[in-house]
């Protein structure tokens, strides 16, 4: 587990250091923002697949197993895996379940020409392909995930787990 701390003020650093767990890698960021911090984490990773989470969201304990199974059961090796998710309020109470279709030409056209249907923390993506493409573009402040998904999908397809694996918290003013 790689935790990139971009100047948190909630005691995260002290808590993580107290764990003394060799599986945990703590990386302090130098304050250049979320996109830069995301790239730091990807560059520090050693695994073939990147699984990203925000500290205020929740994921199903079976998320990793289900998305890994989707990678290996896909007809062709995908460059990313998505899942359904639940939009939640500040108290992590469900507000709206979001169910996506399985990958298909119509959804791909929608993604390429209209909008991003994928929730950033639900996506697992292929690290070597992302590295070849230059990772997240640090010049983009919003929708840097969408930009990366489009570039990844220029190299392949995606798989989808039709189960809500992430509770995505939306805070007032965010």
GROMACS .gro file of C-alpha atoms in nm:
model
  174
    1UNK     CA    1   0.000   0.000   0.000
    2UNK     CA    2   0.141   0.332  -0.108
    3UNK     CA    3   0.009   0.641   0.066
    4UNK     CA    4   0.102   0.973  -0.091
    5UNK     CA    5   0.037   1.246   0.164
    6UNK     CA    6  -0.014   1.583  -0.002
    7UNK     CA    7   0.007   1.793   0.317
    8UNK     CA    8  -0.277   1.635   0.515
    9UNK     CA    9  -0.358   1.804   0.846
   10UNK     CA   10  -0.554   1.523   1.012
   11UNK     CA   11  -0.268   1.329   1.171
   12UNK     CA   12  -0.231   1.086   0.880
   13UNK     CA   13   0.149   1.101   0.883
   14UNK     CA   14   0.180   1.022   1.255
   15UNK     CA   15  -0.081   0.748   1.236
   16UNK     CA   16   0.085   0.574   0.942
   17UNK     CA   17   0.430   0.595   1.099
   18UNK     CA   18   0.290   0.439   1.419
   19UNK     CA   19   0.177   0.129   1.227
   20UNK     CA   20   0.533   0.013   1.160
   21UNK     CA   21   0.413  -0.214   0.878
   22UNK     CA   22   0.669  -0.297   0.607
   23UNK     CA   23   0.387  -0.341   0.349
   24UNK     CA   24   0.301   0.028   0.385
   25UNK     CA   25   0.500   0.288   0.191
   26UNK     CA   26   0.448   0.646   0.300
   27UNK     CA   27   0.549   0.913   0.049
   28UNK     CA   28   0.525   1.280   0.144
   29UNK     CA   29   0.437   1.502  -0.149
   30UNK     CA   30   0.590   1.843  -0.193
   31UNK     CA   31   0.256   2.019  -0.233
   32UNK     CA   32   0.224   2.041  -0.611
   33UNK     CA   33  -0.132   1.911  -0.598
   34UNK     CA   34  -0.335   1.598  -0.647
   35UNK     CA   35  -0.230   1.516  -1.002
   36UNK     CA   36   0.139   1.540  -0.917
   37UNK     CA   37   0.081   1.326  -0.605
   38UNK     CA   38  -0.103   1.063  -0.812
   39UNK     CA   39   0.192   1.040  -1.049
   40UNK     CA   40   0.432   1.007  -0.755
   41UNK     CA   41   0.237   0.707  -0.629
   42UNK     CA   42   0.230   0.540  -0.970
   43UNK     CA   43   0.603   0.593  -1.019
   44UNK     CA   44   0.673   0.445  -0.674
   45UNK     CA   45   0.456   0.141  -0.741
   46UNK     CA   46   0.602  -0.191  -0.845
   47UNK     CA   47   0.280  -0.371  -0.936
   48UNK     CA   48   0.145  -0.413  -1.287
   49UNK     CA   49  -0.197  -0.267  -1.193
   50UNK     CA   50  -0.278   0.059  -1.013
   51UNK     CA   51  -0.571   0.073  -0.769
   52UNK     CA   52  -0.642   0.425  -0.648
   53UNK     CA   53  -0.853   0.540  -0.354
   54UNK     CA   54  -0.927   0.866  -0.179
   55UNK     CA   55  -0.898   0.869   0.198
   56UNK     CA   56  -1.264   0.959   0.250
   57UNK     CA   57  -1.417   0.688   0.029
   58UNK     CA   58  -1.494   0.323   0.110
   59UNK     CA   59  -1.438   0.014  -0.099
   60UNK     CA   60  -1.586  -0.331  -0.077
   61UNK     CA   61  -1.345  -0.582   0.082
   62UNK     CA   62  -1.384  -0.798  -0.232
   63UNK     CA   63  -1.296  -0.513  -0.469
   64UNK     CA   64  -0.941  -0.625  -0.549
   65UNK     CA   65  -1.039  -0.989  -0.602
   66UNK     CA   66  -1.334  -0.900  -0.826
   67UNK     CA   67  -1.142  -0.655  -1.040
   68UNK     CA   68  -0.848  -0.894  -1.070
   69UNK     CA   69  -1.087  -1.167  -1.183
   70UNK     CA   70  -1.227  -0.926  -1.444
   71UNK     CA   71  -0.877  -0.867  -1.581
   72UNK     CA   72  -0.806  -1.235  -1.627
   73UNK     CA   73  -1.150  -1.337  -1.754
   74UNK     CA   74  -1.178  -1.066  -2.020
   75UNK     CA   75  -1.172  -1.189  -2.381
   76UNK     CA   76  -0.867  -0.968  -2.443
   77UNK     CA   77  -0.638  -0.818  -2.181
   78UNK     CA   78  -0.789  -0.481  -2.081
   79UNK     CA   79  -0.594  -0.165  -2.002
   80UNK     CA   80  -0.842  -0.075  -1.726
   81UNK     CA   81  -1.123  -0.217  -1.516
   82UNK     CA   82  -1.422  -0.021  -1.386
   83UNK     CA   83  -1.707  -0.099  -1.150
   84UNK     CA   84  -2.042   0.031  -1.045
   85UNK     CA   85  -2.040   0.265  -0.746
   86UNK     CA   86  -2.260   0.450  -0.499
   87UNK     CA   87  -2.254   0.827  -0.461
   88UNK     CA   88  -2.275   0.911  -0.090
   89UNK     CA   89  -2.319   1.221   0.122
   90UNK     CA   90  -2.065   1.351   0.372
   91UNK     CA   91  -2.172   1.086   0.627
   92UNK     CA   92  -2.106   0.811   0.367
   93UNK     CA   93  -2.481   0.747   0.342
   94UNK     CA   94  -2.594   0.629  -0.003
   95UNK     CA   95  -2.755   0.895  -0.221
   96UNK     CA   96  -2.749   0.742  -0.569
   97UNK     CA   97  -2.634   0.403  -0.698
   98UNK     CA   98  -2.458   0.430  -1.034
   99UNK     CA   99  -2.482   0.124  -1.256
  100UNK     CA  100  -2.290   0.121  -1.582
  101UNK     CA  101  -2.332  -0.095  -1.887
  102UNK     CA  102  -2.080  -0.358  -1.979
  103UNK     CA  103  -1.824  -0.230  -2.231
  104UNK     CA  104  -1.988  -0.183  -2.569
  105UNK     CA  105  -1.940   0.037  -2.878
  106UNK     CA  106  -2.218   0.281  -2.779
  107UNK     CA  107  -2.074   0.340  -2.431
  108UNK     CA  108  -1.726   0.378  -2.576
  109UNK     CA  109  -1.853   0.638  -2.825
  110UNK     CA  110  -2.024   0.822  -2.538
  111UNK     CA  111  -1.698   0.819  -2.342
  112UNK     CA  112  -1.493   0.941  -2.637
  113UNK     CA  113  -1.732   1.213  -2.757
  114UNK     CA  114  -1.946   1.323  -2.463
  115UNK     CA  115  -1.855   1.255  -2.102
  116UNK     CA  116  -1.673   1.039  -1.849
  117UNK     CA  117  -1.906   0.776  -1.699
  118UNK     CA  118  -1.635   0.631  -1.472
  119UNK     CA  119  -1.580   0.730  -1.110
  120UNK     CA  120  -1.205   0.784  -1.063
  121UNK     CA  121  -1.160   0.564  -0.751
  122UNK     CA  122  -1.339   0.270  -0.917
  123UNK     CA  123  -1.084   0.239  -1.197
  124UNK     CA  124  -0.794  -0.005  -1.187
  125UNK     CA  125  -0.548   0.054  -1.469
  126UNK     CA  126  -0.242  -0.104  -1.629
  127UNK     CA  127   0.066   0.070  -1.493
  128UNK     CA  128   0.307  -0.003  -1.783
  129UNK     CA  129   0.061   0.141  -2.035
  130UNK     CA  130   0.004   0.450  -1.820
  131UNK     CA  131   0.381   0.500  -1.788
  132UNK     CA  132   0.421   0.476  -2.168
  133UNK     CA  133   0.152   0.742  -2.207
  134UNK     CA  134   0.312   0.982  -1.957
  135UNK     CA  135   0.072   0.922  -1.663
  136UNK     CA  136  -0.175   1.190  -1.557
  137UNK     CA  137  -0.123   1.525  -1.728
  138UNK     CA  138  -0.017   1.765  -1.451
  139UNK     CA  139  -0.131   2.063  -1.658
  140UNK     CA  140  -0.493   1.952  -1.622
  141UNK     CA  141  -0.648   2.056  -1.291
  142UNK     CA  142  -0.988   1.886  -1.333
  143UNK     CA  143  -1.078   1.573  -1.529
  144UNK     CA  144  -0.719   1.450  -1.541
  145UNK     CA  145  -0.863   1.102  -1.490
  146UNK     CA  146  -1.088   1.135  -1.796
  147UNK     CA  147  -0.790   1.246  -2.004
  148UNK     CA  148  -0.591   0.942  -1.889
  149UNK     CA  149  -0.882   0.703  -1.955
  150UNK     CA  150  -0.911   0.828  -2.313
  151UNK     CA  151  -0.540   0.781  -2.371
  152UNK     CA  152  -0.541   0.434  -2.210
  153UNK     CA  153  -0.836   0.329  -2.424
  154UNK     CA  154  -0.644   0.433  -2.734
  155UNK     CA  155  -0.429   0.130  -2.650
  156UNK     CA  156  -0.699  -0.122  -2.563
  157UNK     CA  157  -1.031  -0.190  -2.401
  158UNK     CA  158  -1.174  -0.212  -2.052
  159UNK     CA  159  -1.356  -0.466  -1.841
  160UNK     CA  160  -1.638  -0.388  -1.599
  161UNK     CA  161  -1.751  -0.538  -1.270
  162UNK     CA  162  -2.130  -0.483  -1.249
  163UNK     CA  163  -2.124  -0.451  -0.871
  164UNK     CA  164  -2.093  -0.131  -0.666
  165UNK     CA  165  -1.742  -0.170  -0.527
  166UNK     CA  166  -1.685   0.188  -0.412
  167UNK     CA  167  -1.885   0.428  -0.197
  168UNK     CA  168  -1.781   0.766  -0.338
  169UNK     CA  169  -1.822   1.052  -0.090
  170UNK     CA  170  -1.928   1.390  -0.226
  171UNK     CA  171  -1.878   1.679   0.013
  172UNK     CA  172  -2.058   2.011   0.005
  173UNK     CA  173  -1.851   2.260  -0.188
  174UNK     CA  174  -1.635   1.997  -0.355
   0.00000   0.00000   0.00000
